[in-house]
């Protein structure tokens, strides 16, 4: 089995999505890109995974409560 630093780093970032702040993942992935470990296609894959996580939750919140109002008990 061959070890791939690129796959190791990329999988770490993909697994961190939803557990770490998106800004942290983006900034650190850019650092590994600058070092030549990650490729631009890896950054695209990471960004797409971040977008996929963010988009469904926003749309499901709107479907559950279209007016986005909180119910307050008296």
C-alpha positions as protocol buffer text, in pm:
chain_id: "A"
residue {
  index: 1
  type: UNK
  ca { x: 0 y: 0 z: 0 }
}
residue {
  index: 2
  type: UNK
  ca { x: 143 y: 334 z: -105 }
}
residue {
  index: 3
  type: UNK
  ca { x: 101 y: 636 z: 115 }
}
residue {
  index: 4
  type: UNK
  ca { x: -15 y: 953 z: -56 }
}
residue {
  index: 5
  type: UNK
  ca { x: 32 y: 1276 z: 137 }
}
residue {
  index: 6
  type: UNK
  ca { x: -206 y: 1449 z: -105 }
}
residue {
  index: 7
  type: UNK
  ca { x: -489 y: 1202 z: -37 }
}
residue {
  index: 8
  type: UNK
  ca { x: -414 y: 1204 z: 335 }
}
residue {
  index: 9
  type: UNK
  ca { x: -444 y: 1585 z: 357 }
}
residue {
  index: 10
  type: UNK
  ca { x: -745 y: 1605 z: 124 }
}
residue {
  index: 11
  type: UNK
  ca { x: -935 y: 1335 z: 314 }
}
residue {
  index: 12
  type: UNK
  ca { x: -858 y: 1512 z: 640 }
}
residue {
  index: 13
  type: UNK
  ca { x: -1013 y: 1833 z: 509 }
}
residue {
  index: 14
  type: UNK
  ca { x: -1316 y: 1652 z: 367 }
}
residue {
  index: 15
  type: UNK
  ca { x: -1370 y: 1478 z: 702 }
}
residue {
  index: 16
  type: UNK
  ca { x: -1339 y: 1811 z: 886 }
}
residue {
  index: 17
  type: UNK
  ca { x: -1633 y: 1963 z: 698 }
}
residue {
  index: 18
  type: UNK
  ca { x: -1911 y: 2026 z: 944 }
}
residue {
  index: 19
  type: UNK
  ca { x: -1677 y: 1972 z: 1238 }
}
residue {
  index: 20
  type: UNK
  ca { x: -1443 y: 2267 z: 1185 }
}
residue {
  index: 21
  type: UNK
  ca { x: -1518 y: 2614 z: 1060 }
}
residue {
  index: 22
  type: UNK
  ca { x: -1534 y: 2647 z: 682 }
}
residue {
  index: 23
  type: UNK
  ca { x: -1288 y: 2936 z: 698 }
}
residue {
  index: 24
  type: UNK
  ca { x: -1035 y: 2712 z: 878 }
}
residue {
  index: 25
  type: UNK
  ca { x: -1066 y: 2440 z: 615 }
}
residue {
  index: 26
  type: UNK
  ca { x: -1037 y: 2687 z: 327 }
}
residue {
  index: 27
  type: UNK
  ca { x: -735 y: 2873 z: 466 }
}
residue {
  index: 28
  type: UNK
  ca { x: -547 y: 2556 z: 557 }
}
residue {
  index: 29
  type: UNK
  ca { x: -625 y: 2388 z: 225 }
}
residue {
  index: 30
  type: UNK
  ca { x: -491 y: 2697 z: 49 }
}
residue {
  index: 31
  type: UNK
  ca { x: -171 y: 2660 z: 249 }
}
residue {
  index: 32
  type: UNK
  ca { x: -127 y: 2301 z: 132 }
}
residue {
  index: 33
  type: UNK
  ca { x: -200 y: 2418 z: -223 }
}
residue {
  index: 34
  type: UNK
  ca { x: 78 y: 2678 z: -192 }
}
residue {
  index: 35
  type: UNK
  ca { x: 316 y: 2405 z: -74 }
}
residue {
  index: 36
  type: UNK
  ca { x: 232 y: 2202 z: -385 }
}
residue {
  index: 37
  type: UNK
  ca { x: 71 y: 1914 z: -197 }
}
residue {
  index: 38
  type: UNK
  ca { x: -289 y: 1980 z: -302 }
}
residue {
  index: 39
  type: UNK
  ca { x: -392 y: 2059 z: -658 }
}
residue {
  index: 40
  type: UNK
  ca { x: -652 y: 2307 z: -773 }
}
residue {
  index: 41
  type: UNK
  ca { x: -888 y: 2017 z: -845 }
}
residue {
  index: 42
  type: UNK
  ca { x: -857 y: 1918 z: -476 }
}
residue {
  index: 43
  type: UNK
  ca { x: -958 y: 2267 z: -368 }
}
residue {
  index: 44
  type: UNK
  ca { x: -1258 y: 2250 z: -602 }
}
residue {
  index: 45
  type: UNK
  ca { x: -1359 y: 1915 z: -450 }
}
residue {
  index: 46
  type: UNK
  ca { x: -1327 y: 2055 z: -97 }
}
residue {
  index: 47
  type: UNK
  ca { x: -1526 y: 2368 z: -187 }
}
residue {
  index: 48
  type: UNK
  ca { x: -1799 y: 2159 z: -351 }
}
residue {
  index: 49
  type: UNK
  ca { x: -1824 y: 1944 z: -37 }
}
residue {
  index: 50
  type: UNK
  ca { x: -1854 y: 2258 z: 178 }
}
residue {
  index: 51
  type: UNK
  ca { x: -2124 y: 2396 z: -53 }
}
residue {
  index: 52
  type: UNK
  ca { x: -2314 y: 2067 z: -49 }
}
residue {
  index: 53
  type: UNK
  ca { x: -2320 y: 2069 z: 331 }
}
residue {
  index: 54
  type: UNK
  ca { x: -2428 y: 2432 z: 361 }
}
residue {
  index: 55
  type: UNK
  ca { x: -2693 y: 2445 z: 86 }
}
residue {
  index: 56
  type: UNK
  ca { x: -2925 y: 2160 z: 195 }
}
residue {
  index: 57
  type: UNK
  ca { x: -2942 y: 2276 z: 556 }
}
residue {
  index: 58
  type: UNK
  ca { x: -3034 y: 2630 z: 452 }
}
residue {
  index: 59
  type: UNK
  ca { x: -3306 y: 2511 z: 216 }
}
residue {
  index: 60
  type: UNK
  ca { x: -3444 y: 2259 z: 466 }
}
residue {
  index: 61
  type: UNK
  ca { x: -3471 y: 2532 z: 731 }
}
residue {
  index: 62
  type: UNK
  ca { x: -3673 y: 2742 z: 490 }
}
residue {
  index: 63
  type: UNK
  ca { x: -3900 y: 2449 z: 404 }
}
residue {
  index: 64
  type: UNK
  ca { x: -3963 y: 2365 z: 770 }
}
residue {
  index: 65
  type: UNK
  ca { x: -4037 y: 2723 z: 871 }
}
residue {
  index: 66
  type: UNK
  ca { x: -4097 y: 2935 z: 559 }
}
residue {
  index: 67
  type: UNK
  ca { x: -4143 y: 3253 z: 758 }
}
residue {
  index: 68
  type: UNK
  ca { x: -3840 y: 3188 z: 980 }
}
residue {
  index: 69
  type: UNK
  ca { x: -4031 y: 3307 z: 1285 }
}
residue {
  index: 70
  type: UNK
  ca { x: -3971 y: 3171 z: 1631 }
}
residue {
  index: 71
  type: UNK
  ca { x: -4266 y: 3063 z: 1841 }
}
residue {
  index: 72
  type: UNK
  ca { x: -4262 y: 3229 z: 2181 }
}
residue {
  index: 73
  type: UNK
  ca { x: -4467 y: 3095 z: 2471 }
}
residue {
  index: 74
  type: UNK
  ca { x: -4644 y: 3352 z: 2687 }
}
